[in-house]
Coordinates of C-alpha atoms in Angstrom, one line a residue:
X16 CA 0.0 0.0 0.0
X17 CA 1.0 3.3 -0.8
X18 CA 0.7 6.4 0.6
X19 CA 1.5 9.7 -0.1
X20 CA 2.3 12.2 2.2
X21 CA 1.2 15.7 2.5
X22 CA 4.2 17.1 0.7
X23 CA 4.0 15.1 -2.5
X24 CA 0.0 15.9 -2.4
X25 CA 0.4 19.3 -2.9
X26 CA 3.3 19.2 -5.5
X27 CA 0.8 17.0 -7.5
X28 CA -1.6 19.7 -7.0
X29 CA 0.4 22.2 -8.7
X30 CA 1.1 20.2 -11.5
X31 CA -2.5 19.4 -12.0
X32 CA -3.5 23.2 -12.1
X33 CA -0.5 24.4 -14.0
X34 CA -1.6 21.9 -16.8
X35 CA -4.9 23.4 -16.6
X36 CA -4.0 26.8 -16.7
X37 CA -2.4 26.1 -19.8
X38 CA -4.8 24.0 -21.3
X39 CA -7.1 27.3 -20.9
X40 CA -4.6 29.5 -22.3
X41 CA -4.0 27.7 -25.3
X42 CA -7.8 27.2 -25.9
X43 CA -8.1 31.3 -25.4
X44 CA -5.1 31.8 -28.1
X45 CA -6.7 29.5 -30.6
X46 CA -10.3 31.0 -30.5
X47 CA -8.3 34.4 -30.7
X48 CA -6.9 33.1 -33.7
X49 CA -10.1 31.8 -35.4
X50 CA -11.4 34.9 -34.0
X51 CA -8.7 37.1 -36.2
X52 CA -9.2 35.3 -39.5
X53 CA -9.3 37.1 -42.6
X54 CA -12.4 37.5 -44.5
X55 CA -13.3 37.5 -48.2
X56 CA -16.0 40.4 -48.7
X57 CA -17.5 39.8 -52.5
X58 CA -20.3 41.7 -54.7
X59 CA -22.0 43.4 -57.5
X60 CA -22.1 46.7 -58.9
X61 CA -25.6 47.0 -60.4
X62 CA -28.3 49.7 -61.5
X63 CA -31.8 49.9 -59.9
X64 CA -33.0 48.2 -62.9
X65 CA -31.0 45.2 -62.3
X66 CA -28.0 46.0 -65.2
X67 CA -24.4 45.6 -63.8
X68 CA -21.9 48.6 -63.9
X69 CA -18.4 47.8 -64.8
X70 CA -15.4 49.9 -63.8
X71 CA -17.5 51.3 -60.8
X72 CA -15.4 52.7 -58.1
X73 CA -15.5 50.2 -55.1
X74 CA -13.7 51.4 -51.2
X75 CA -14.1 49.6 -48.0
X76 CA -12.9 51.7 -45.0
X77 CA -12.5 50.1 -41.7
X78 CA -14.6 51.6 -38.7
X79 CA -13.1 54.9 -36.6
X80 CA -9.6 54.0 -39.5
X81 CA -8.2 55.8 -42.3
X82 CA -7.4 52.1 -43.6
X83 CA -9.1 51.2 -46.6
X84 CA -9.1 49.0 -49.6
X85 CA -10.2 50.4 -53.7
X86 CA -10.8 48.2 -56.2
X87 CA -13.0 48.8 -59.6
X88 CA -16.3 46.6 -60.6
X89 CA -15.3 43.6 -63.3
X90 CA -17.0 43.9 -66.5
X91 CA -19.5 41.8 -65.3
X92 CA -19.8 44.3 -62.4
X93 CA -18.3 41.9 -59.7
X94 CA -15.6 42.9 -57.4
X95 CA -13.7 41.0 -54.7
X96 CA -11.8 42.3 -51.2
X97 CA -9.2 39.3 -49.9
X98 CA -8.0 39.6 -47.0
X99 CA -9.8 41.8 -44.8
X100 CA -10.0 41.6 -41.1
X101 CA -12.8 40.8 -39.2
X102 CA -14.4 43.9 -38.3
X103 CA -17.2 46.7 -38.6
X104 CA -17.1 48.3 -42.4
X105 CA -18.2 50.7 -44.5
X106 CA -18.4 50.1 -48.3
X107 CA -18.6 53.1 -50.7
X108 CA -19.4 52.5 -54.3
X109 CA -19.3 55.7 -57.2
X110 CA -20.2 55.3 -60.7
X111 CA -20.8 58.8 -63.3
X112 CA -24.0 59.7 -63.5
X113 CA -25.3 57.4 -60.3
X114 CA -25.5 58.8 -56.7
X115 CA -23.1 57.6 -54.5
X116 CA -23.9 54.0 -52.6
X117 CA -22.4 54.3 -48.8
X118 CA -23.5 51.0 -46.2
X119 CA -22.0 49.7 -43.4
X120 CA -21.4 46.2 -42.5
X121 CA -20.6 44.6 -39.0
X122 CA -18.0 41.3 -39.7
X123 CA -16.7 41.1 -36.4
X124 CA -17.5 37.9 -36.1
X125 CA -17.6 36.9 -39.6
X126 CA -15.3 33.9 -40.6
X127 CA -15.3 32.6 -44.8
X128 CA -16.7 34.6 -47.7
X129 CA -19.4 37.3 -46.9
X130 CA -21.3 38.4 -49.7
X131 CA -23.0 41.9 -50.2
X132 CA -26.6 41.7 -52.1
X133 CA -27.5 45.2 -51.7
X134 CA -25.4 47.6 -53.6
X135 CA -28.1 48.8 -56.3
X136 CA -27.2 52.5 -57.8
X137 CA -29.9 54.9 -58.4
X138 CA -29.1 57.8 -61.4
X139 CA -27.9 61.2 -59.6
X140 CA -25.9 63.9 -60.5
X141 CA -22.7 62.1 -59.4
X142 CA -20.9 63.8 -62.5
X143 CA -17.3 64.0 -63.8
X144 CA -17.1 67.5 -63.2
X145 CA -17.5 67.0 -59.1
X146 CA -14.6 64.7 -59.5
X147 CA -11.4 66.1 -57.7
X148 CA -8.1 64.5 -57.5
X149 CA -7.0 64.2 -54.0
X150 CA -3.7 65.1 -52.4
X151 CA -3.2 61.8 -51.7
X152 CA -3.5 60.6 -55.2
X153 CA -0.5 62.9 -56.1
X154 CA 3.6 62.3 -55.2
X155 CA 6.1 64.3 -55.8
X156 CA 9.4 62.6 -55.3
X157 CA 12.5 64.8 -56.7
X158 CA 11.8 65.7 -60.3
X159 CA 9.1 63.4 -60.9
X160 CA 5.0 64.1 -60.0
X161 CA 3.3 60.9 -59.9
X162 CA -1.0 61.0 -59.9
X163 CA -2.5 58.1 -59.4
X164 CA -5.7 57.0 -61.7
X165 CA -8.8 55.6 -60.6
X166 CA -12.1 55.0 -62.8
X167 CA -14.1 58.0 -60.6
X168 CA -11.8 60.1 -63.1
X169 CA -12.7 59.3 -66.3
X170 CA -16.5 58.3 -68.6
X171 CA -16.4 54.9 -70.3
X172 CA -14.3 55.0 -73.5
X173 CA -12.0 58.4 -72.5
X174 CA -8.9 58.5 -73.5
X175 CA -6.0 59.7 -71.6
X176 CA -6.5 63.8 -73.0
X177 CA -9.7 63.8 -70.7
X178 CA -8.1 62.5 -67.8
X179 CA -5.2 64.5 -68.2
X180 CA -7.6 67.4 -67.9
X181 CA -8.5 66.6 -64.5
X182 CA -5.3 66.5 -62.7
X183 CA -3.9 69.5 -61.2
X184 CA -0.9 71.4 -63.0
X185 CA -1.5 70.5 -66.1
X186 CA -3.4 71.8 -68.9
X187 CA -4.6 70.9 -72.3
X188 CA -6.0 73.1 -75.1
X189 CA -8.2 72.2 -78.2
X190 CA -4.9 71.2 -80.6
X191 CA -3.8 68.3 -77.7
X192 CA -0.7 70.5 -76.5
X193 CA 0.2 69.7 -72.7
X194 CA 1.3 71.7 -70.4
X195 CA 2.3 70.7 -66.6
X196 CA 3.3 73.3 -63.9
X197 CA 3.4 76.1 -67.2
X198 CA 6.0 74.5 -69.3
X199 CA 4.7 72.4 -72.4
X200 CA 4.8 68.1 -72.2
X201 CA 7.7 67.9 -75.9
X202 CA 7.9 63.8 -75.3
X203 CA 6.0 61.2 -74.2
X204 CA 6.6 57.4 -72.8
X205 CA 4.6 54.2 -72.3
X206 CA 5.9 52.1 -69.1
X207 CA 9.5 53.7 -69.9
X208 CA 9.8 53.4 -73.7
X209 CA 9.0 56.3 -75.9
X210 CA 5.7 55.4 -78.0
X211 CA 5.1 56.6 -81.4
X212 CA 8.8 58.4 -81.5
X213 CA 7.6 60.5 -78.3
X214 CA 4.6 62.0 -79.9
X215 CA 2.1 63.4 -77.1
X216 CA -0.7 63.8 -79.6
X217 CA -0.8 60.8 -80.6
X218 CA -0.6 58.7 -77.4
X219 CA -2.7 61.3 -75.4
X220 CA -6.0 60.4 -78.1
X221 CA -5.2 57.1 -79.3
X222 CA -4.5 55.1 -75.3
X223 CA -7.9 54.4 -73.4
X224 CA -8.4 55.9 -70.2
X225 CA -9.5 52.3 -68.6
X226 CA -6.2 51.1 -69.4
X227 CA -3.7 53.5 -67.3
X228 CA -2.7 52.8 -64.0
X229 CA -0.5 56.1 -63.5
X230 CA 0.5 59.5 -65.2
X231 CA 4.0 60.5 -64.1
X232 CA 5.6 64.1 -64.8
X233 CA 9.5 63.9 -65.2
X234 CA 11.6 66.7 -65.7
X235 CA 14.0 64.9 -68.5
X236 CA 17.5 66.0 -68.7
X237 CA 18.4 62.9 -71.2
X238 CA 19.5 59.2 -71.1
X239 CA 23.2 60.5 -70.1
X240 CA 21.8 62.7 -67.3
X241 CA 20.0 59.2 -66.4
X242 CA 22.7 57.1 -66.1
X243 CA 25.4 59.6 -64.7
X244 CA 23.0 61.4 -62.0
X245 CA 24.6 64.9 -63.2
X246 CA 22.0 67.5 -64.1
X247 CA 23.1 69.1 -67.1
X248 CA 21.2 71.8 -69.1
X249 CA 17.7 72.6 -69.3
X250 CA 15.3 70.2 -68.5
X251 CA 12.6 69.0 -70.7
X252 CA 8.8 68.2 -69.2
X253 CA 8.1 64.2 -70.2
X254 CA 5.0 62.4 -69.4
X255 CA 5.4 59.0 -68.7
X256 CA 1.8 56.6 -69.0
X257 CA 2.3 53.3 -66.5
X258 CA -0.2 50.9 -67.8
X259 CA -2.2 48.9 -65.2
X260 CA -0.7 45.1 -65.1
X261 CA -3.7 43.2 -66.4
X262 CA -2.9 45.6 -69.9
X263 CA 0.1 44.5 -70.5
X264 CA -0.9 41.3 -71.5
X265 CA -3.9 40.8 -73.8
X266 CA -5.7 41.9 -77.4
X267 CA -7.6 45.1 -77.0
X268 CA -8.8 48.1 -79.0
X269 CA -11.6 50.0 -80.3
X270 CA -12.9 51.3 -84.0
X271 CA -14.4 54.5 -84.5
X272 CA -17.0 55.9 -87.3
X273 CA -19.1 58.7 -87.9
X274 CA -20.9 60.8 -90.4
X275 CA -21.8 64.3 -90.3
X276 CA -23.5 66.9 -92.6
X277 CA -22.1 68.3 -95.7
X278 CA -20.5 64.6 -97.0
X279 CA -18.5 65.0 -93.3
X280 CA -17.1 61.3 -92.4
X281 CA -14.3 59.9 -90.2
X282 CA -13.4 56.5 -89.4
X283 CA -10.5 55.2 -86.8
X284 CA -9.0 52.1 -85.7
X285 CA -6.7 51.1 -82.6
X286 CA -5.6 48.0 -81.8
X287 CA -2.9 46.9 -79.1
X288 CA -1.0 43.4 -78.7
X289 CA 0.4 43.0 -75.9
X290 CA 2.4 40.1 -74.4
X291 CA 4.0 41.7 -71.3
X292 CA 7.8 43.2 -72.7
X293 CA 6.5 42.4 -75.9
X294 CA 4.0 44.8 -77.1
X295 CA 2.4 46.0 -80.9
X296 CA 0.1 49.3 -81.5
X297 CA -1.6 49.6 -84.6
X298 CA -3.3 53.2 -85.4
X299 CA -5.3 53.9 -88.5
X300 CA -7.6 57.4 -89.0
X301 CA -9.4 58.7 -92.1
X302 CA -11.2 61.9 -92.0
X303 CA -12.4 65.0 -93.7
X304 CA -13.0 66.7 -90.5
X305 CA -9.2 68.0 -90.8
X306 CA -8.6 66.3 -87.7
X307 CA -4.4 64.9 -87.4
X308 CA -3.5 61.7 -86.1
X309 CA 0.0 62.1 -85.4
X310 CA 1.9 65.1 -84.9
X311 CA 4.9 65.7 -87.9
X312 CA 5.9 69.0 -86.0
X313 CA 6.0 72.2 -88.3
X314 CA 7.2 71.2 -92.0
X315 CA 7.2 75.0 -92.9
X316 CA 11.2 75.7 -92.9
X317 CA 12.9 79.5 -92.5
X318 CA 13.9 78.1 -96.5
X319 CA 9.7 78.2 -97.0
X320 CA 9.1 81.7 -95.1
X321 CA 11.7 83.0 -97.5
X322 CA 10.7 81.9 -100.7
X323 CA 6.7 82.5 -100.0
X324 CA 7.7 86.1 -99.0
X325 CA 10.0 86.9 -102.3
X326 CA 7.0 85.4 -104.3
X327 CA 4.2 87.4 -103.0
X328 CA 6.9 90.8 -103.5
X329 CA 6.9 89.7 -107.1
X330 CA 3.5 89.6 -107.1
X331 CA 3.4 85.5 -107.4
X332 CA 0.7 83.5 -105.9
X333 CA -2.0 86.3 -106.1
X334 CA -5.3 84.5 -105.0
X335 CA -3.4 81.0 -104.3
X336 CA -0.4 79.7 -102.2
X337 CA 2.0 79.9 -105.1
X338 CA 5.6 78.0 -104.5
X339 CA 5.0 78.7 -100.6
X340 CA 2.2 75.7 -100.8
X341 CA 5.3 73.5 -101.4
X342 CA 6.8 73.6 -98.1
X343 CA 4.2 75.3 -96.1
X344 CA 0.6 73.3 -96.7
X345 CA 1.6 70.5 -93.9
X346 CA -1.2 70.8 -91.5
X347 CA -3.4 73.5 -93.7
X348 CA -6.7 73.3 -91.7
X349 CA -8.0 76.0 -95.2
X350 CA -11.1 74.1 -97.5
X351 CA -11.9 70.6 -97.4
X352 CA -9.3 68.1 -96.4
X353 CA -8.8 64.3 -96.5
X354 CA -6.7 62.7 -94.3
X355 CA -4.8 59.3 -94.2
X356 CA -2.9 58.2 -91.6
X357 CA -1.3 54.7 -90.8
X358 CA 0.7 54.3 -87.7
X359 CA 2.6 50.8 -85.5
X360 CA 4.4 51.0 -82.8
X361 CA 6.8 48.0 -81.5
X362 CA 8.4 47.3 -78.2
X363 CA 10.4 43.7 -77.8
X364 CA 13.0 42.8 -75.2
X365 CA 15.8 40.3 -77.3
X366 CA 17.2 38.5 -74.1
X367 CA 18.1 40.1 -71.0
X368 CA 20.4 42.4 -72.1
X369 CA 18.9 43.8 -75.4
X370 CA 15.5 45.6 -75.5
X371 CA 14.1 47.2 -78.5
X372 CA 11.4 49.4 -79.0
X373 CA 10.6 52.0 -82.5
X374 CA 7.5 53.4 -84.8
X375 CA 6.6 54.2 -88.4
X376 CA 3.9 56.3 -89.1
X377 CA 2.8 57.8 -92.9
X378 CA -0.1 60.3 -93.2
X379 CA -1.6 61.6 -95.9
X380 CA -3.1 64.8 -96.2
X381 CA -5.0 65.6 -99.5
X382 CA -6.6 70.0 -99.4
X383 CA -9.2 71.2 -101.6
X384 CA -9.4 75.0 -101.2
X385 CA -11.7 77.5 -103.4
X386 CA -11.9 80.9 -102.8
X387 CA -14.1 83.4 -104.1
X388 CA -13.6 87.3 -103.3
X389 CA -15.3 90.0 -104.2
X390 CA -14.2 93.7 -102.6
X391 CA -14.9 97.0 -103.5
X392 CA -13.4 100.3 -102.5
X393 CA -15.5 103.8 -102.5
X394 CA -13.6 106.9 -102.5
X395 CA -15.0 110.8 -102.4
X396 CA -14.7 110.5 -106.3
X397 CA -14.1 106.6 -107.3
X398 CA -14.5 103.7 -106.5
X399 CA -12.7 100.0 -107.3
X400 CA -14.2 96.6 -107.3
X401 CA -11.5 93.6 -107.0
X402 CA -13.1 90.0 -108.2
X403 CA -10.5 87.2 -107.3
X404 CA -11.6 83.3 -107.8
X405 CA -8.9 80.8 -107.0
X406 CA -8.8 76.7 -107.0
X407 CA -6.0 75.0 -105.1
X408 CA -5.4 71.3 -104.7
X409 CA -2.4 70.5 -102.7
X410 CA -1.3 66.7 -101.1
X411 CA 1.2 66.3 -98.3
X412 CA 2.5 63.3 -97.4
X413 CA 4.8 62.5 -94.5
X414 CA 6.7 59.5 -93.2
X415 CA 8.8 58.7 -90.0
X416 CA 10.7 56.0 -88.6
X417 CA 12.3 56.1 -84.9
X418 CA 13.8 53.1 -83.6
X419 CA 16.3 52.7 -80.6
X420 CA 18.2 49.5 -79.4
X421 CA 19.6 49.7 -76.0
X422 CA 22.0 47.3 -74.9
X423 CA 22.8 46.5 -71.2
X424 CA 26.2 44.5 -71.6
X425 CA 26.7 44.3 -67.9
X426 CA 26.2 46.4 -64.7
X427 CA 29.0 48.9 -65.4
X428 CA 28.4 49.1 -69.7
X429 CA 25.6 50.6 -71.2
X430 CA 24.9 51.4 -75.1
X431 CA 21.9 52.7 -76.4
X432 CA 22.0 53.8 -80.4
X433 CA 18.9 55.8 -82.0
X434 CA 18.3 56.0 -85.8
X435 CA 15.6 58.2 -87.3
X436 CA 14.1 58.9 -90.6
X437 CA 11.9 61.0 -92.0
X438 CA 10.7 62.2 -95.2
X439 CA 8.1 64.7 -97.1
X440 CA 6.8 65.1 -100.4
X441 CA 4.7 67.9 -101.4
X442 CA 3.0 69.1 -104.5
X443 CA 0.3 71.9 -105.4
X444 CA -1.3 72.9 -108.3
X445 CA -2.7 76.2 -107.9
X446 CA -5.1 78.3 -110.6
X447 CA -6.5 82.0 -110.0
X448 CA -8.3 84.6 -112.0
X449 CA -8.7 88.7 -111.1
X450 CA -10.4 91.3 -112.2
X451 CA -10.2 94.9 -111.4
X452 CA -13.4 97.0 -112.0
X453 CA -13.0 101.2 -112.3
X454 CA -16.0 103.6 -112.1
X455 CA -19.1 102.6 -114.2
X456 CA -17.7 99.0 -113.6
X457 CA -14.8 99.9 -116.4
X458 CA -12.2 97.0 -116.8
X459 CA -9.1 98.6 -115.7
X460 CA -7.3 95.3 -115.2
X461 CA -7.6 91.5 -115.3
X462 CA -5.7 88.3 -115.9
X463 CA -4.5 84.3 -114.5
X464 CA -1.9 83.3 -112.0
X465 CA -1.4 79.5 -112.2
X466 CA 1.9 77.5 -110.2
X467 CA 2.9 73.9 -110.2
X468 CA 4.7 73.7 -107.6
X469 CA 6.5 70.5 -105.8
X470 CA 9.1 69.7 -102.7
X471 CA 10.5 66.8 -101.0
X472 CA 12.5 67.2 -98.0
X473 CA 14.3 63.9 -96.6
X474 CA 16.0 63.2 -93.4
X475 CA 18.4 60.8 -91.7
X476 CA 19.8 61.1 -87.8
X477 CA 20.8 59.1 -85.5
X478 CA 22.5 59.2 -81.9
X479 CA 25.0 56.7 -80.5
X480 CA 25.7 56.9 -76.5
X481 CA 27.9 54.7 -74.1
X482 CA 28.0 55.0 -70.9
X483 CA 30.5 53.4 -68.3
X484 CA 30.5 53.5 -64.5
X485 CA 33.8 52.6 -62.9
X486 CA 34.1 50.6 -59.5
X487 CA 34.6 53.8 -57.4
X488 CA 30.9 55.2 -56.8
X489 CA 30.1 58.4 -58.7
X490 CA 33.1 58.1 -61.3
X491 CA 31.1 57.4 -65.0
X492 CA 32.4 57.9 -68.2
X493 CA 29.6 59.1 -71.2
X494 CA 30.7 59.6 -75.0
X495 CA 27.5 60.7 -76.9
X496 CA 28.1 60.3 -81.0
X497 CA 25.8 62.3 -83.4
X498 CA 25.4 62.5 -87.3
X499 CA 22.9 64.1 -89.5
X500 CA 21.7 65.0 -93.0
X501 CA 18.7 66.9 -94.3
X502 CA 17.6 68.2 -97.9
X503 CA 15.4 70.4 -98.9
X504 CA 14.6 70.6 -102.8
X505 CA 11.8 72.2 -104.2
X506 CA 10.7 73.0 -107.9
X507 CA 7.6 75.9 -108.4
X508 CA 6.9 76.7 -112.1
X509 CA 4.8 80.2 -111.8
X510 CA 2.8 81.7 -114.8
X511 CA 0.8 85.0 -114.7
X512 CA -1.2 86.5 -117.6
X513 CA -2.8 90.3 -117.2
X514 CA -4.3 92.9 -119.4
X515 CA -4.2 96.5 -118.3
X516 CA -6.8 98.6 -120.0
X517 CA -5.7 102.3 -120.7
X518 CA -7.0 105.4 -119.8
X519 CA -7.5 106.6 -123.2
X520 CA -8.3 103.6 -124.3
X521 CA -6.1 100.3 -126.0
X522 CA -4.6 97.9 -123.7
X523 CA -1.3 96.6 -122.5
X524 CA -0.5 93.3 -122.0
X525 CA 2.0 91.5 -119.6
X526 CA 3.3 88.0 -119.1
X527 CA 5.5 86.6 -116.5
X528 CA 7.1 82.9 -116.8
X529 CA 9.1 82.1 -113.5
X530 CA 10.7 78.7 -112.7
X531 CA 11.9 78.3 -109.2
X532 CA 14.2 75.1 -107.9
X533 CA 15.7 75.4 -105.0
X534 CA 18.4 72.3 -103.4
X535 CA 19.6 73.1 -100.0
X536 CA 21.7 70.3 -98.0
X537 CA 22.8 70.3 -94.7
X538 CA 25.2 68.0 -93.1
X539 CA 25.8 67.6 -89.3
X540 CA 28.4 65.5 -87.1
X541 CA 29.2 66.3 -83.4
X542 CA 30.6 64.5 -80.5
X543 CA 30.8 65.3 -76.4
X544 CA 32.7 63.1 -74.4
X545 CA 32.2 63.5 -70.4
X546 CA 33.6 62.1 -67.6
X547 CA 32.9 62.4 -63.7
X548 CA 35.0 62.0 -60.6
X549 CA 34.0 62.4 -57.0
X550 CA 35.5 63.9 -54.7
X551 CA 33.4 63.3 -51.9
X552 CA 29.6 62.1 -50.9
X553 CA 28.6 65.6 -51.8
X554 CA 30.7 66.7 -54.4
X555 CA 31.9 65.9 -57.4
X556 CA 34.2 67.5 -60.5
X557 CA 33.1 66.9 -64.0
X558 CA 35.5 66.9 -67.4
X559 CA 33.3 67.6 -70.4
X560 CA 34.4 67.7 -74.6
X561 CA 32.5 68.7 -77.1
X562 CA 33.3 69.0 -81.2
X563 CA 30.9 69.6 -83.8

């Protein structure tokens, strides 16, 4: 028989309760745990009429927090919150032209997937225009401003002009030209790369609002000033369009048509291929609403102003554009105008150190312009009545190629070359009659202008830059290579005809033959070599060489 005596009783006693107190402990811990479980909050956008809203704006906010969560409404008007801890919520749902949709929901002891029936928008005057980007939307980090986009700034179908309209600092008039904190937007990028050779036009109209995740600002002092850190000249203002991730992978577009009065017609197409670092954009317009899909910058040249001036001294082009229509007509909004344009863009990275990326674009621009004047002059004693009919048909064509290979050979080797082309062609055929009428409606003069008129101006550029960064922090070496050649040639064959009637009667006739040709070649090559050495964290002294 055993027994156990009065020490060992209570030493088993301890034991027993120190065993229970833990048992309790844990069992608190774990219903803590189950307690603290994420949840999975899940719903749809729809109407009051039962129709589901995609790209709604969607926010849960956490009760008494700042915390919340945004997401936007699926196409099929479904959105999805992982992840979010049990506890009281409040879900906030805006959509244009609805009323805003603002419930709370108590998940404190929710466990699984809750799912919210009730969200049903009633129309409002929940309109773009109350839509203001707040402060926490925008960062500005050195010489960058970043905004961030959300579908509460933008209709269904925008493009990216409309939403750049809504963020503050930066303006846009009627022609498409940007302009952030008062300096004007010369280049812009898609996720890094430049898209359709930089043109802002073109990617500001032709890129769907639905499909950007941010708008960045950059104060661009060039790929050298990139790589080396050293600020050097003026900076240029870039906008750089971050595309949301599920964009960079897919097939999506749209196609554009409309018809008008007076024959009026347009007709667009936009189509994207994307494959993550591989991407294609394919851009096609044709209009006679003198609307431009790309942007060719100003094909007058100081050659053009010239030429158009010393005509019109010598009395050439009277009623009509004369030999300045063969440089100046690119972009003439005058008459009726078709327009052609065809546009692709390509991005492609060729293994892990090569990346590729260029454009080709052609438009054509075809202007009918008739003019019919008819003027008269009273004086105490006289008067004179000027008649002036003229017919000009003029077609513009441009073309441009940009491409640029960069090549990472390792962390300390960088080479990036740039080759562009462009070319113009240019003819106009231009026919004009006057007549000048005397007291009684007396002839006192009349006669015909005609020109034939024709220019083609081709270029070629391109931009080779190295970079190096030696072992030491801070000390880089830059060379930066450039070559060019441009031509301008133009031939204008001018004819004018005119009677003078005499005082005392007879007539004196006058004839003018004039044939134009102008060849003008310039030829460019320049080099700048740079190198940096730092003297401390703060400081560093810079070597530059330039020789053109």
């Amino acid at each position: 028989m055993c027994i156990l005596r009065p020490q060992f009783k209570k030493m088993r006693m301890k034991l027993v309760m120190k065993h229970f107190i833990l048992a309790v402990f844990a069992a608190v811990i774990s219903l803590s745990a189950a307690a603290q479980k994420p949840i999975t909050v899940k719903g749809v956008v729809k109407t009051e009429d039962g129709k589901t809203l995609s790209g709604a704006s969607v926010v849960l906010t956490y009760a008494g927090k700042k915390d919340s969560i945004k997401t936007a409404s699926s196409d099929k008007g479904a959105f999805t919150f992982n992840n979010v801890a049990a506890a009281k919520v409040q879900v906030a749902v805006t959509f244009i032209g609805y009323k805003k949709f603002v419930s709370e929901y108590d998940y404190s002891n929710a466990t699984g997937e809750q799912i919210i029936w009730d969200i049903a928008l009633n129309p409002g005057d929940f309109t773009l225009e109350t839509v203001t980007v707040q402060a926490a939307k925008v960062q500005i980090k050195e010489d960058t401003v970043s905004y961030a986009i959300d579908s509460t700034m933008y209709r269904k179908n925008d493009n990216v002009e409309e939403v750049l309209k809504r963020l503050p600092g930066i303006e846009v008039d009627k022609t498409g030209k940007v302009t952030a904190q008062g300096k004007e937007v010369t280049r812009v990028k898609v996720n890094g790369k430049d898209f359709f050779g930089g043109d802002v036009t073109t990617a500001t109209r032709e890129l769907n609002a639905d499909m950007v995740d941010r708008i960045q600002v950059i104060d661009d002092y060039g790929d050298q000033s990139a790589f080396t850190g050293v600020r050097d000249g003026e900076a240029s203002k870039t906008l750089n369009i971050q595309l949301k991730k599920d964009k960079n992978k897919g097939y999506f577009g749209n196609v554009t048509a409309g018809a008008g009065t007076e024959e009026r017609y347009l007709g667009g197409l936009s189509l994207n291929i994307f494959n993550n670092s591989q991407q294609i954009s394919i851009i096609g317009n044709i209009n006679n609403t003198n609307a431009n899909t790309f942007n060719f910058g100003n094909s007058g040249s100081p050659m053009a102003a010239m030429m158009g001036g010393m005509a019109r001294s010598m009395g050439i082009g009277r009623g009509g554009a004369g030999v300045g229509s063969a440089f100046g007509n690119f972009g003439n909004s005058d008459g009726i105008n078709v327009n052609k344009s065809l546009g692709i863009n390509f991005r492609d990275e060729w293994g892990p150190k090569v990346s590729a990326y260029g454009s080709y674009s052609v438009s054509e621009r075809n202007s009918l312009t008739i003019n019919n004047t008819t003027q008269q002059n009273i004086f105490q004693n006289s008067s004179v009545t000027n008649i002036q009919n003229s017919n000009n048909d003029a077609v513009n064509t441009n073309h441009r190629f940009t491409f640029n290979i960069e090549y990472k050979i390792d962390s300390f080797n960088y080479i990036k070359f740039t080759p562009n082309i462009s070319y113009r062609n240019s003819s106009a055929d231009n026919f004009s009659d006057f007549l000048f009428l005397g007291n009684n409606n007396a002839k006192t003069n009349e006669g015909i202008t005609s020109s034939i008129s024709s220019s083609e101006a081709p270029n070629f550029s391109g931009t080779l830059l190295f970079n190096h960064r030696f072992k030491r922090r801070g000390r880089t070496l830059s060379l930066n290579l450039n070559a060019g050649s441009s031509q301008t040639n133009s031939v204008d064959d001018y004819e004018n005809l005119s009677t003078i009637y005499l005082p005392g009667g007879g007539t004196r006739d006058s004839a003018l033959y004039q044939n134009i040709v102008q060849d003008n070649e310039n030829k460019n090559a320049s080099v700048r070599a740079s190198y940096i050495e730092p003297l401390n964290k703060k400081q560093s002294l810079e070597f530059n060489y330039a020789y053109s």
